[in-house]
Coordinates of N, CA and C in Angstrom, one line a residue:
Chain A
X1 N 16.5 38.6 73.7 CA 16.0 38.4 72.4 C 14.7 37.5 72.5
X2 N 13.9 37.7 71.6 CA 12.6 36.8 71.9 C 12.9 35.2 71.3
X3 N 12.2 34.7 72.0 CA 12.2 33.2 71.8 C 11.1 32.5 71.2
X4 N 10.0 33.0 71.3 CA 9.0 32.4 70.7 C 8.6 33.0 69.6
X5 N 7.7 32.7 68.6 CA 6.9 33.2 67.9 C 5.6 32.8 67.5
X6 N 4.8 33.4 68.1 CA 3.3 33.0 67.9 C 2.9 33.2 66.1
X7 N 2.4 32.6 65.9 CA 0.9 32.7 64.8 C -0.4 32.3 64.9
X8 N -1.2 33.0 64.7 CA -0.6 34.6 64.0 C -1.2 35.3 65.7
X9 N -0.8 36.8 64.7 CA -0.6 38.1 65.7 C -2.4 38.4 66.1
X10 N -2.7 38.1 65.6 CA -4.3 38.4 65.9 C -5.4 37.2 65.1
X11 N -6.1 37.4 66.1 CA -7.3 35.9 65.5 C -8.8 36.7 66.4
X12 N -9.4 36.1 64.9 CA -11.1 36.7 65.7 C -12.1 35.4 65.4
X13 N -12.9 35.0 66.5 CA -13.3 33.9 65.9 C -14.6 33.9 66.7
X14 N -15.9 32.9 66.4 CA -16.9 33.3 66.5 C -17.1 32.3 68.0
X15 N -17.7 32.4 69.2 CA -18.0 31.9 70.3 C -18.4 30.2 69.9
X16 N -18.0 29.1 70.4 CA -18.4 27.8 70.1 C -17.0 27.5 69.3
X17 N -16.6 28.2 68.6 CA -15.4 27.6 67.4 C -14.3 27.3 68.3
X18 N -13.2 26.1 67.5 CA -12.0 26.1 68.2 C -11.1 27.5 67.7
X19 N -9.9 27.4 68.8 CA -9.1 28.1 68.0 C -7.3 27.7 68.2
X20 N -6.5 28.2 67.3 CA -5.6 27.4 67.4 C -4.8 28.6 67.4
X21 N -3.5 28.5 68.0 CA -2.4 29.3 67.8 C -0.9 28.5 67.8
X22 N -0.5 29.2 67.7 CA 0.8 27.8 67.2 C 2.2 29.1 67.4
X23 N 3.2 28.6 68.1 CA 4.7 28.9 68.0 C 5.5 28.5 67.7
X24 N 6.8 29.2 67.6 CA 8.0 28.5 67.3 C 9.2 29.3 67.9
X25 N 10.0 28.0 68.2 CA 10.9 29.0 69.2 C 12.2 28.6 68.1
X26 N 13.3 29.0 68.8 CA 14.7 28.6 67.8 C 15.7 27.7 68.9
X27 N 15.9 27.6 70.3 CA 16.5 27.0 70.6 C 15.8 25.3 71.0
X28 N 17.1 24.7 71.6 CA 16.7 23.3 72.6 C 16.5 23.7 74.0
X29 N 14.8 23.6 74.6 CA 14.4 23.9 75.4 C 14.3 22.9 76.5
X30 N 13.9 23.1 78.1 CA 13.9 22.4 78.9 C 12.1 22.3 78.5
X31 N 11.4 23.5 78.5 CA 9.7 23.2 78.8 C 9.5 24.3 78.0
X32 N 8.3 24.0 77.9 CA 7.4 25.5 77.2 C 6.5 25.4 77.9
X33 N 5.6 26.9 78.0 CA 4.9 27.2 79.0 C 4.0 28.2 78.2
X34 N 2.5 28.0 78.1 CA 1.6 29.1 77.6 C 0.8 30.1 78.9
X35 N 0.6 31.2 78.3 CA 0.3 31.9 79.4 C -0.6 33.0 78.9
X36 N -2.0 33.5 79.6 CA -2.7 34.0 79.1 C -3.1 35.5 80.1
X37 N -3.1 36.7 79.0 CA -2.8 38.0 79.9 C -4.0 38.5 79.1
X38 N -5.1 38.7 80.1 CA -6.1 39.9 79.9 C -5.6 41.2 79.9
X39 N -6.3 41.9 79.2 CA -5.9 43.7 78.9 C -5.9 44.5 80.6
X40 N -4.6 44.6 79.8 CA -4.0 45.5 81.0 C -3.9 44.8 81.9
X41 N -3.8 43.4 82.2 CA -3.9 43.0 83.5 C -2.0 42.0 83.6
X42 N -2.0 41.6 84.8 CA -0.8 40.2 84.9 C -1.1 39.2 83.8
X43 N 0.4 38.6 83.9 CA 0.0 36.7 83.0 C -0.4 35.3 83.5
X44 N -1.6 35.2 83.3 CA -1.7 33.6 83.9 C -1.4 32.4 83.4
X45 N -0.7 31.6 83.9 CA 0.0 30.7 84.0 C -1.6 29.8 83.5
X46 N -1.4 29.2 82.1 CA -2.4 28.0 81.6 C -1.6 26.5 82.0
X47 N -0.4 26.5 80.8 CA 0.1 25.1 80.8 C 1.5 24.8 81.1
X48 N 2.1 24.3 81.3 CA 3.8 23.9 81.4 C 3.7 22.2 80.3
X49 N 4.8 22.4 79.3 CA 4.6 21.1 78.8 C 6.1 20.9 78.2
X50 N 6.7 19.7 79.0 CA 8.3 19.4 79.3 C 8.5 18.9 77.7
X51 N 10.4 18.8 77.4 CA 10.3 18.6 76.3 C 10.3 16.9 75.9
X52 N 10.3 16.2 76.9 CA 10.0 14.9 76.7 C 8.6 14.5 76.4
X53 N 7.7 15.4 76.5 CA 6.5 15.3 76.2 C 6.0 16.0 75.0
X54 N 4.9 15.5 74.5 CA 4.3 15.2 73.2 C 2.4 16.4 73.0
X55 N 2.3 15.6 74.2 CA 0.5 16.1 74.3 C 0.3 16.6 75.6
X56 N -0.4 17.5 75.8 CA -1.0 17.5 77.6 C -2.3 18.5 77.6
X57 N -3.0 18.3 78.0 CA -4.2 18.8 78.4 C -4.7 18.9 79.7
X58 N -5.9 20.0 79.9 CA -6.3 20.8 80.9 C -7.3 21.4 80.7
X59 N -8.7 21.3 80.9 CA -10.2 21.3 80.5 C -10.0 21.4 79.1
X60 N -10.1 22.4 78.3 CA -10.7 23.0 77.3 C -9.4 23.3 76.6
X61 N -8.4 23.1 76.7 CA -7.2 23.1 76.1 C -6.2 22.4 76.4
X62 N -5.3 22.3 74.8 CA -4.5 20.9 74.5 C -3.3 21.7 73.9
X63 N -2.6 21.5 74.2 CA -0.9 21.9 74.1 C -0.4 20.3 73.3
X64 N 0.5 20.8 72.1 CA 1.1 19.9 71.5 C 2.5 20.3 71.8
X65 N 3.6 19.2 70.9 CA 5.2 19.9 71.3 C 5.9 19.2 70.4
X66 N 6.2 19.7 69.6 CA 7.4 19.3 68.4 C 9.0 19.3 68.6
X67 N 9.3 19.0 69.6 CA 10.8 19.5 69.5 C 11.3 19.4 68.1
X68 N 11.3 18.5 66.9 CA 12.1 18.2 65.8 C 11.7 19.4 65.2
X69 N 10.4 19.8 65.4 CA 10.1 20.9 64.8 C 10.3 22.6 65.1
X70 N 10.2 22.1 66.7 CA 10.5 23.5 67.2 C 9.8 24.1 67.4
X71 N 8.4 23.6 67.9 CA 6.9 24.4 67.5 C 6.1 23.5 69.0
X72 N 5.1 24.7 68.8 CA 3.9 23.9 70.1 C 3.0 24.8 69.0
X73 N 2.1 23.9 69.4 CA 0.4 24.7 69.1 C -0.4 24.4 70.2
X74 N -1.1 25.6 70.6 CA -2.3 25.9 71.8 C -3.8 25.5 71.3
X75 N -4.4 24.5 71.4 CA -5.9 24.6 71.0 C -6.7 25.0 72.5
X76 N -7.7 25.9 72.1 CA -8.9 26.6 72.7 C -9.7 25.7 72.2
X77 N -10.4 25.0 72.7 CA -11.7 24.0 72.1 C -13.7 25.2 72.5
X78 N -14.0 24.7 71.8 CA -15.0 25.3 72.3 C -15.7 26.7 72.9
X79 N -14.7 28.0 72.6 CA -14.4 29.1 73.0 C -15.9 30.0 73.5
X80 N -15.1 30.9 74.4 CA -16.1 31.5 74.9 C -15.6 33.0 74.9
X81 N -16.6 34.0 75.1 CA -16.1 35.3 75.0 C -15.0 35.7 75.7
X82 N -15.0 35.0 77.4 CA -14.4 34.9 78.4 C -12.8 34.5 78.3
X83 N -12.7 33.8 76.7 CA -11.4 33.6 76.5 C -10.8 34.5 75.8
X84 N -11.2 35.8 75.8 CA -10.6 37.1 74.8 C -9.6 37.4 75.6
X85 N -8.4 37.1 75.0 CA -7.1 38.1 75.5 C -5.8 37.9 74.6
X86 N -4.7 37.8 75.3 CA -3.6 37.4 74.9 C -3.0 36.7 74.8
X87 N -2.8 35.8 74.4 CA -1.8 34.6 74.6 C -0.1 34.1 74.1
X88 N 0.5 34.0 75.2 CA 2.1 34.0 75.3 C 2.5 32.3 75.2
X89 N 3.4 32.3 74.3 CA 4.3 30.9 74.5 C 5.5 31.6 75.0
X90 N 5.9 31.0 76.2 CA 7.4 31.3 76.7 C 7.9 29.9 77.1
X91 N 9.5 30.3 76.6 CA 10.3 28.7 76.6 C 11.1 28.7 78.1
X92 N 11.6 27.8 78.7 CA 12.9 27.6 79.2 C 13.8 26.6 79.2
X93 N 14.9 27.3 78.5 CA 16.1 26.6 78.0 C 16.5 25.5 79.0
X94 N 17.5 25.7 79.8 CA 17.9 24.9 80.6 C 18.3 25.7 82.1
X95 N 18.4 24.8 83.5 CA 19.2 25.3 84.4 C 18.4 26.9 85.3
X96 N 18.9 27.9 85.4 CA 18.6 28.9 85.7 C 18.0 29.9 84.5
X97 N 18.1 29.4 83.6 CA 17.3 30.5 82.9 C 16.4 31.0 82.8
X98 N 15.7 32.0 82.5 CA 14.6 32.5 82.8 C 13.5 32.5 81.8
X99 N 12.0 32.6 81.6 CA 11.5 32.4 80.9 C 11.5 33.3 79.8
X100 N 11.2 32.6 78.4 CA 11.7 34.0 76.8 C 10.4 34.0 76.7
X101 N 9.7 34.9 76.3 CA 8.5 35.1 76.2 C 8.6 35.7 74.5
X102 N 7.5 35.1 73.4 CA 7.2 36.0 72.4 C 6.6 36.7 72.3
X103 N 5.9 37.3 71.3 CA 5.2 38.6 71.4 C 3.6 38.5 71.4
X104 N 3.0 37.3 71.1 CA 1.5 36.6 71.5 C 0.8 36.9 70.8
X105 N -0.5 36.1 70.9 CA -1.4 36.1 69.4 C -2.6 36.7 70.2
X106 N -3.3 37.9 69.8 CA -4.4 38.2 70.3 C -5.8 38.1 69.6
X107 N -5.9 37.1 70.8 CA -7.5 36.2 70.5 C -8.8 37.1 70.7
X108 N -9.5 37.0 69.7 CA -11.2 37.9 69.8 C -12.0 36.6 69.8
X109 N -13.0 36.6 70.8 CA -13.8 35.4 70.5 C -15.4 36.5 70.4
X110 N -15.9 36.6 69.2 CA -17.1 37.3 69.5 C -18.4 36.1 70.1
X111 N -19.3 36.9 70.5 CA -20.5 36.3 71.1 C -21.5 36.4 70.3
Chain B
X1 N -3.3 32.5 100.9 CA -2.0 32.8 100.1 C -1.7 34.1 99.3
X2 N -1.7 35.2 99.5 CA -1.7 36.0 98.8 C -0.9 35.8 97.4
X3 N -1.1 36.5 95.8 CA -0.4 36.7 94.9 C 0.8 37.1 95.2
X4 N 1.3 37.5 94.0 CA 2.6 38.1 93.8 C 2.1 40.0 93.7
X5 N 2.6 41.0 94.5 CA 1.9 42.2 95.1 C 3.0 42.9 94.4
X6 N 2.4 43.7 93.6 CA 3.2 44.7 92.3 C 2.7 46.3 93.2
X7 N 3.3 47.1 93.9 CA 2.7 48.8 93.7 C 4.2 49.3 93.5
X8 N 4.1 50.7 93.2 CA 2.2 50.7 93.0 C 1.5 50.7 91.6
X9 N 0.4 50.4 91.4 CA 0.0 50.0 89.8 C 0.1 50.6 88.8
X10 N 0.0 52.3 88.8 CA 0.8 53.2 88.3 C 1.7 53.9 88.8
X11 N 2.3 54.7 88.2 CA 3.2 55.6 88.5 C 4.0 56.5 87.5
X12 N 4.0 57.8 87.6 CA 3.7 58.8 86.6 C 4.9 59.6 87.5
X13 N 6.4 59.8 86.3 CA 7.2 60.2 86.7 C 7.6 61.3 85.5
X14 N 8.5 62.0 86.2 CA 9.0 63.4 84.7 C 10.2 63.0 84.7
X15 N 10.8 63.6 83.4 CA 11.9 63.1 82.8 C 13.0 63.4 84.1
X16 N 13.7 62.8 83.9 CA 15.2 63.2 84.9 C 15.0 62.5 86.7
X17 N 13.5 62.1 86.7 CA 13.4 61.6 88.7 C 13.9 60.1 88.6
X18 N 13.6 59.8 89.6 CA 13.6 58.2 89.7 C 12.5 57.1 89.9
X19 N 12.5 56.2 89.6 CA 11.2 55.6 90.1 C 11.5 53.7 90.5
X20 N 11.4 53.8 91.4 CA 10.8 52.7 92.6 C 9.9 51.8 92.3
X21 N 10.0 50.8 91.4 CA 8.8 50.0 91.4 C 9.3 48.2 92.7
X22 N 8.4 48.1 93.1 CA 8.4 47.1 94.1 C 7.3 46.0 93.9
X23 N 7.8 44.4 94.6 CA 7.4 43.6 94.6 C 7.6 42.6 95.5
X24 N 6.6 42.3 95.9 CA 6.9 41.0 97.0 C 6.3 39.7 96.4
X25 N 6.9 39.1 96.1 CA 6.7 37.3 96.3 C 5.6 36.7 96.3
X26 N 5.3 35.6 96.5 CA 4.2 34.6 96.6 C 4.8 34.0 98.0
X27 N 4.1 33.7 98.7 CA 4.9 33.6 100.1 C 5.4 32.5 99.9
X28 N 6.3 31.6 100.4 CA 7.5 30.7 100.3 C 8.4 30.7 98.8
X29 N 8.2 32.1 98.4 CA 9.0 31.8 96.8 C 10.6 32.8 97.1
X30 N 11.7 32.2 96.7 CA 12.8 32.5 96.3 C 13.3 33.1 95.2
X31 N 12.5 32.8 94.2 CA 13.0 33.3 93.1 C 12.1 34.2 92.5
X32 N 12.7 35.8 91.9 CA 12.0 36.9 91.6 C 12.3 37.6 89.8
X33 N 11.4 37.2 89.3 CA 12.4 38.3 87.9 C 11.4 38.9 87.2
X34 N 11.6 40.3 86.6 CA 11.4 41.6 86.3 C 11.3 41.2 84.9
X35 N 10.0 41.8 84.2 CA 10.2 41.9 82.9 C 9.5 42.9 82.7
X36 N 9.8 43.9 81.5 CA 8.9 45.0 80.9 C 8.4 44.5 79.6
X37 N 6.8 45.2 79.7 CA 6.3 44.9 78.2 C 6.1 46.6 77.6
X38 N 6.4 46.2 76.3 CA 6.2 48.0 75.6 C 4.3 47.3 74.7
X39 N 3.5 48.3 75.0 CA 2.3 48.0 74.1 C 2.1 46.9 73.1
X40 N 1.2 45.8 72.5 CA 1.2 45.3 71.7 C 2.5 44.2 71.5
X41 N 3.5 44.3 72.7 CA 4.8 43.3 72.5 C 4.3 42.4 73.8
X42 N 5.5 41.1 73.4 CA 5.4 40.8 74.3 C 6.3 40.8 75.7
X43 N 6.6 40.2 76.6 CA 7.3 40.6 77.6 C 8.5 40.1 77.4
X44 N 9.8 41.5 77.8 CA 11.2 41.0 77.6 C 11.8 41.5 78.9
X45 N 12.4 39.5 79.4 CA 13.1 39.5 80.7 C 14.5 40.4 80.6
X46 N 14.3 41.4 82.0 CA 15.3 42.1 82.7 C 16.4 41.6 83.9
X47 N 15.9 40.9 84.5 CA 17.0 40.4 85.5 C 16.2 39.2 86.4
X48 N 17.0 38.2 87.1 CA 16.3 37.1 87.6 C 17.3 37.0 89.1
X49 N 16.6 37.7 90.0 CA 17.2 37.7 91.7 C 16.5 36.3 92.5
X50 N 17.4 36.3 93.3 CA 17.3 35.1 94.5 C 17.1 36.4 95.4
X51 N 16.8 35.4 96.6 CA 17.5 36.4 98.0 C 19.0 36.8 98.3
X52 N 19.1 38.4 98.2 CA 20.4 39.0 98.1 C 21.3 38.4 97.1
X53 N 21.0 38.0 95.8 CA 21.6 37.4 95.1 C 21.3 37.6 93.6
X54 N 21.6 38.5 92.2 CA 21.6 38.3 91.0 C 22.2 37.3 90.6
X55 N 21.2 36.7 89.8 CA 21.0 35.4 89.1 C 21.7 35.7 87.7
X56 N 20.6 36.6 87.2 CA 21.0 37.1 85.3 C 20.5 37.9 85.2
X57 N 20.9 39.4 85.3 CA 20.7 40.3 84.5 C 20.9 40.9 83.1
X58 N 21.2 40.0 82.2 CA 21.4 40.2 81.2 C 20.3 40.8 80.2
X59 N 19.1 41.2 80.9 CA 18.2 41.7 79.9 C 18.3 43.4 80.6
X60 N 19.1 43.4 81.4 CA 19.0 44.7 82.2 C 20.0 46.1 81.6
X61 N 19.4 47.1 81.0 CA 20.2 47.9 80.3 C 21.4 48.4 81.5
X62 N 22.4 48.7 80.7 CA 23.3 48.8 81.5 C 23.7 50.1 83.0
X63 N 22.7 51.2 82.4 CA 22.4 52.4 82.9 C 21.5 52.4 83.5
X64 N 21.7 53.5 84.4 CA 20.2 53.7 85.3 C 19.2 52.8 85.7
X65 N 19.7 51.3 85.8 CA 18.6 50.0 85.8 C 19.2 49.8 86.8
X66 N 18.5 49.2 87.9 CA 19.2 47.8 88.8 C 18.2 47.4 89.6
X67 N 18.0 46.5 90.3 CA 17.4 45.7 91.2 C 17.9 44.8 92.4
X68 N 17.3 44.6 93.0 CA 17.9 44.2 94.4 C 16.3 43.4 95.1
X69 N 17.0 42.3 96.0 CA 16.1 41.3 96.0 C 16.3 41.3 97.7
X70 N 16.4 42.1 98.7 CA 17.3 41.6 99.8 C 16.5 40.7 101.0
X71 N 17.3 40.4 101.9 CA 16.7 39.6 102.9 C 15.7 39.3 103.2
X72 N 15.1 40.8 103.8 CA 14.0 41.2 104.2 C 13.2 42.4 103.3
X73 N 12.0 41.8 102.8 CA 11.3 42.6 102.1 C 11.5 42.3 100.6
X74 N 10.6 43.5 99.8 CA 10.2 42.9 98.5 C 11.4 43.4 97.3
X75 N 11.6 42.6 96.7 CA 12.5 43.3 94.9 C 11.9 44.1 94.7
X76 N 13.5 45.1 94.8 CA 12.8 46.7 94.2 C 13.5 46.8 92.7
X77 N 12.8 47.1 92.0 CA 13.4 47.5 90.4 C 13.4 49.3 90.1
X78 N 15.1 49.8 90.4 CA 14.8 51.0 90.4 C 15.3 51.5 88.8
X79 N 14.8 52.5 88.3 CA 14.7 53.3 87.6 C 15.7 54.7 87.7
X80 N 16.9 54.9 87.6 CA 17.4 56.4 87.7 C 16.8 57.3 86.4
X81 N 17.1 58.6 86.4 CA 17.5 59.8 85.5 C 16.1 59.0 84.5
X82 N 14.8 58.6 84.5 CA 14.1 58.3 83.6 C 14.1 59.2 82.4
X83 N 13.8 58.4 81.1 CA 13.1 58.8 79.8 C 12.0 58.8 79.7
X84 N 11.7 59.3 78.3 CA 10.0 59.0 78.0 C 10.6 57.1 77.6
X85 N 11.1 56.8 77.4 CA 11.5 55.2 76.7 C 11.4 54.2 77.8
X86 N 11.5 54.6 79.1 CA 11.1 54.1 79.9 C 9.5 53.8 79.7
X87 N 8.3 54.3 79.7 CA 7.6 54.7 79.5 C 7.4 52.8 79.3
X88 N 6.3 51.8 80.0 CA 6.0 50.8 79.9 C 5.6 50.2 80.6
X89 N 4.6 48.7 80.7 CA 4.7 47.9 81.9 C 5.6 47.2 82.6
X90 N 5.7 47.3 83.7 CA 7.5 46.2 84.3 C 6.3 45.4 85.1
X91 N 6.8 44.1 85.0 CA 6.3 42.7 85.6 C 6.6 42.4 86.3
X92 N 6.3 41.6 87.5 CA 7.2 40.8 88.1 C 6.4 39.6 88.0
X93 N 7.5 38.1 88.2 CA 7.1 37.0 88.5 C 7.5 36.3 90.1
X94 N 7.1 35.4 90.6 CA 7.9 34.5 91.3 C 7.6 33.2 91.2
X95 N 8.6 32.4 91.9 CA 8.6 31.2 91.7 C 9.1 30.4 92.8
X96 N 8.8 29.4 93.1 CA 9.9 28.4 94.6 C 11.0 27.9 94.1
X97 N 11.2 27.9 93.0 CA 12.5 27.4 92.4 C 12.8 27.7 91.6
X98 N 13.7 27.8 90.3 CA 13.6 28.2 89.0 C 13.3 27.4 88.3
X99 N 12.9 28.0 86.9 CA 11.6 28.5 86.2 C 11.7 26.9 85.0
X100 N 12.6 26.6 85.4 CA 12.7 25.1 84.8 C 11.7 24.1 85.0
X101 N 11.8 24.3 85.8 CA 11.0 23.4 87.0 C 9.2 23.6 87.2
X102 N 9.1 24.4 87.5 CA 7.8 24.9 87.4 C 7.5 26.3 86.8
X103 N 5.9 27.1 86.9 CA 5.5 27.8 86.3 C 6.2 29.0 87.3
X104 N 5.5 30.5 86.3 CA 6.0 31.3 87.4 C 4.4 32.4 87.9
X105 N 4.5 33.0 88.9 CA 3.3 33.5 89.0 C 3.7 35.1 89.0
X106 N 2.9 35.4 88.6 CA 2.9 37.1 88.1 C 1.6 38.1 88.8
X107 N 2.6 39.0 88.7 CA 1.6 40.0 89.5 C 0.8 40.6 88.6
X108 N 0.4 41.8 88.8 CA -0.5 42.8 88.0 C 0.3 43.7 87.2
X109 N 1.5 44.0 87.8 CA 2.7 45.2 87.2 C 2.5 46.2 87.3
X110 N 3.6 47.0 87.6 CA 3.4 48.6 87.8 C 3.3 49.4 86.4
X111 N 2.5 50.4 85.9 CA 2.6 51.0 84.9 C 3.4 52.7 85.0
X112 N 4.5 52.9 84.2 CA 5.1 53.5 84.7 C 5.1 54.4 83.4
X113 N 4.6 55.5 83.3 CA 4.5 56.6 82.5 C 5.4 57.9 82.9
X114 N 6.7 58.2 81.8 CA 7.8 59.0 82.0 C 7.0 60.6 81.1
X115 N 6.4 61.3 82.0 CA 6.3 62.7 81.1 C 7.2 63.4 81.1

């Protein structure tokens, strides 16, 4: 069953602008993890952000983490065409489990 | 270091054959798991192998699915008696440990079209 839920399902935004996406999962997670898949291609691994943690960053993007809430949000700062794709929040619960992936928000960044 | 090595990248099967999709690792990784994406979704995990060892398959339909991770060589994710419903991308990831722990790395995926 899916675990995350991106919003929204699609975002178009103009090159220079931030952009934000945001999920929500339903269980108590060990980490969340965002991951970004160009068309047709594999998922790349952006961020891992544990659930004792709050904030974390990595050039041009800043992962937040609500456990009380149950949510993370992805900021893209400064966007570039280059950042057109897909973007995945997937959780992992605890122990051996494997990553739950949602269904992802697909970013348009025009030029 | 090479990626995680998904063939083959398509593969175009008719109703009722089988299909073979394969994967090898990130070199020093143990840990391998399978996901399919159906268009516009996102990816839903199928089974999570060690070496010669299922972890959790619980995303694995119960029919005509299985996978195997063995000693030597790459996780095969086979396919029997295919549908068109088969019809989707299958993923692989790996990892040096489980997925708790750190991230996972992903190949390219096989695309697997049932006419």
């Amino acid at each position: 069953s899916q675990q995350g839920e991106e919003d929204p399902q699609a975002l178009s935004i103009q090159e220079g602008e931030n952009a934000t996406m945001n999920c929500s999962y339903k269980t108590s997670i060990n980490n969340l993890q965002w991951y970004r898949q160009n068309s047709g291609r594999g998922l790349v691994h952006l961020i891992l952000i544990r659930s004792n943690e709050r904030e974390k960053h990595s050039g041009r993007l800043r992962v937040t983490l609500d456990t009380s809430k149950k949510s993370s949000s992805l900021l893209i700062t400064a966007s570039r065409a280059a950042d057109t794709a897909s973007y995945f929040c997937a959780t992992v619960q605890s122990g051996n489990t494997p990553l739950v992936f949602g269904k992802g928000t697909r970013l348009s960044v025009i030029a | 270091n090479a990626g995680v090595m998904q063939n083959p990248r398509h593969l175009v099967r008719r109703r009722g054959q089988e299909a073979r999709l394969r994967c090898s690792p990130m070199k020093g990784h143990s840990h391998v798991y399978w996901y399919r994406q159906l268009p516009e979704e996102g990816l839903k995990f199928m089974v999570y192998l060690q070496k010669e060892n299922i972890i959790d398959e619980s995303g694995m339909p119960k029919e005509r699915f299985s996978a195997e991770f063995p000693k030597e060589g790459p996780s095969i994710l086979r396919i029997q008696q295919v549908v068109r419903g088969d019809s989707a991308a299958y993923f692989c990831a790996s990892s040096p440990n489980s997925q708790v722990n750190t991230e996972a790395f992903f190949g390219q995926g096989t695309r697997l079209t049932v006419v």
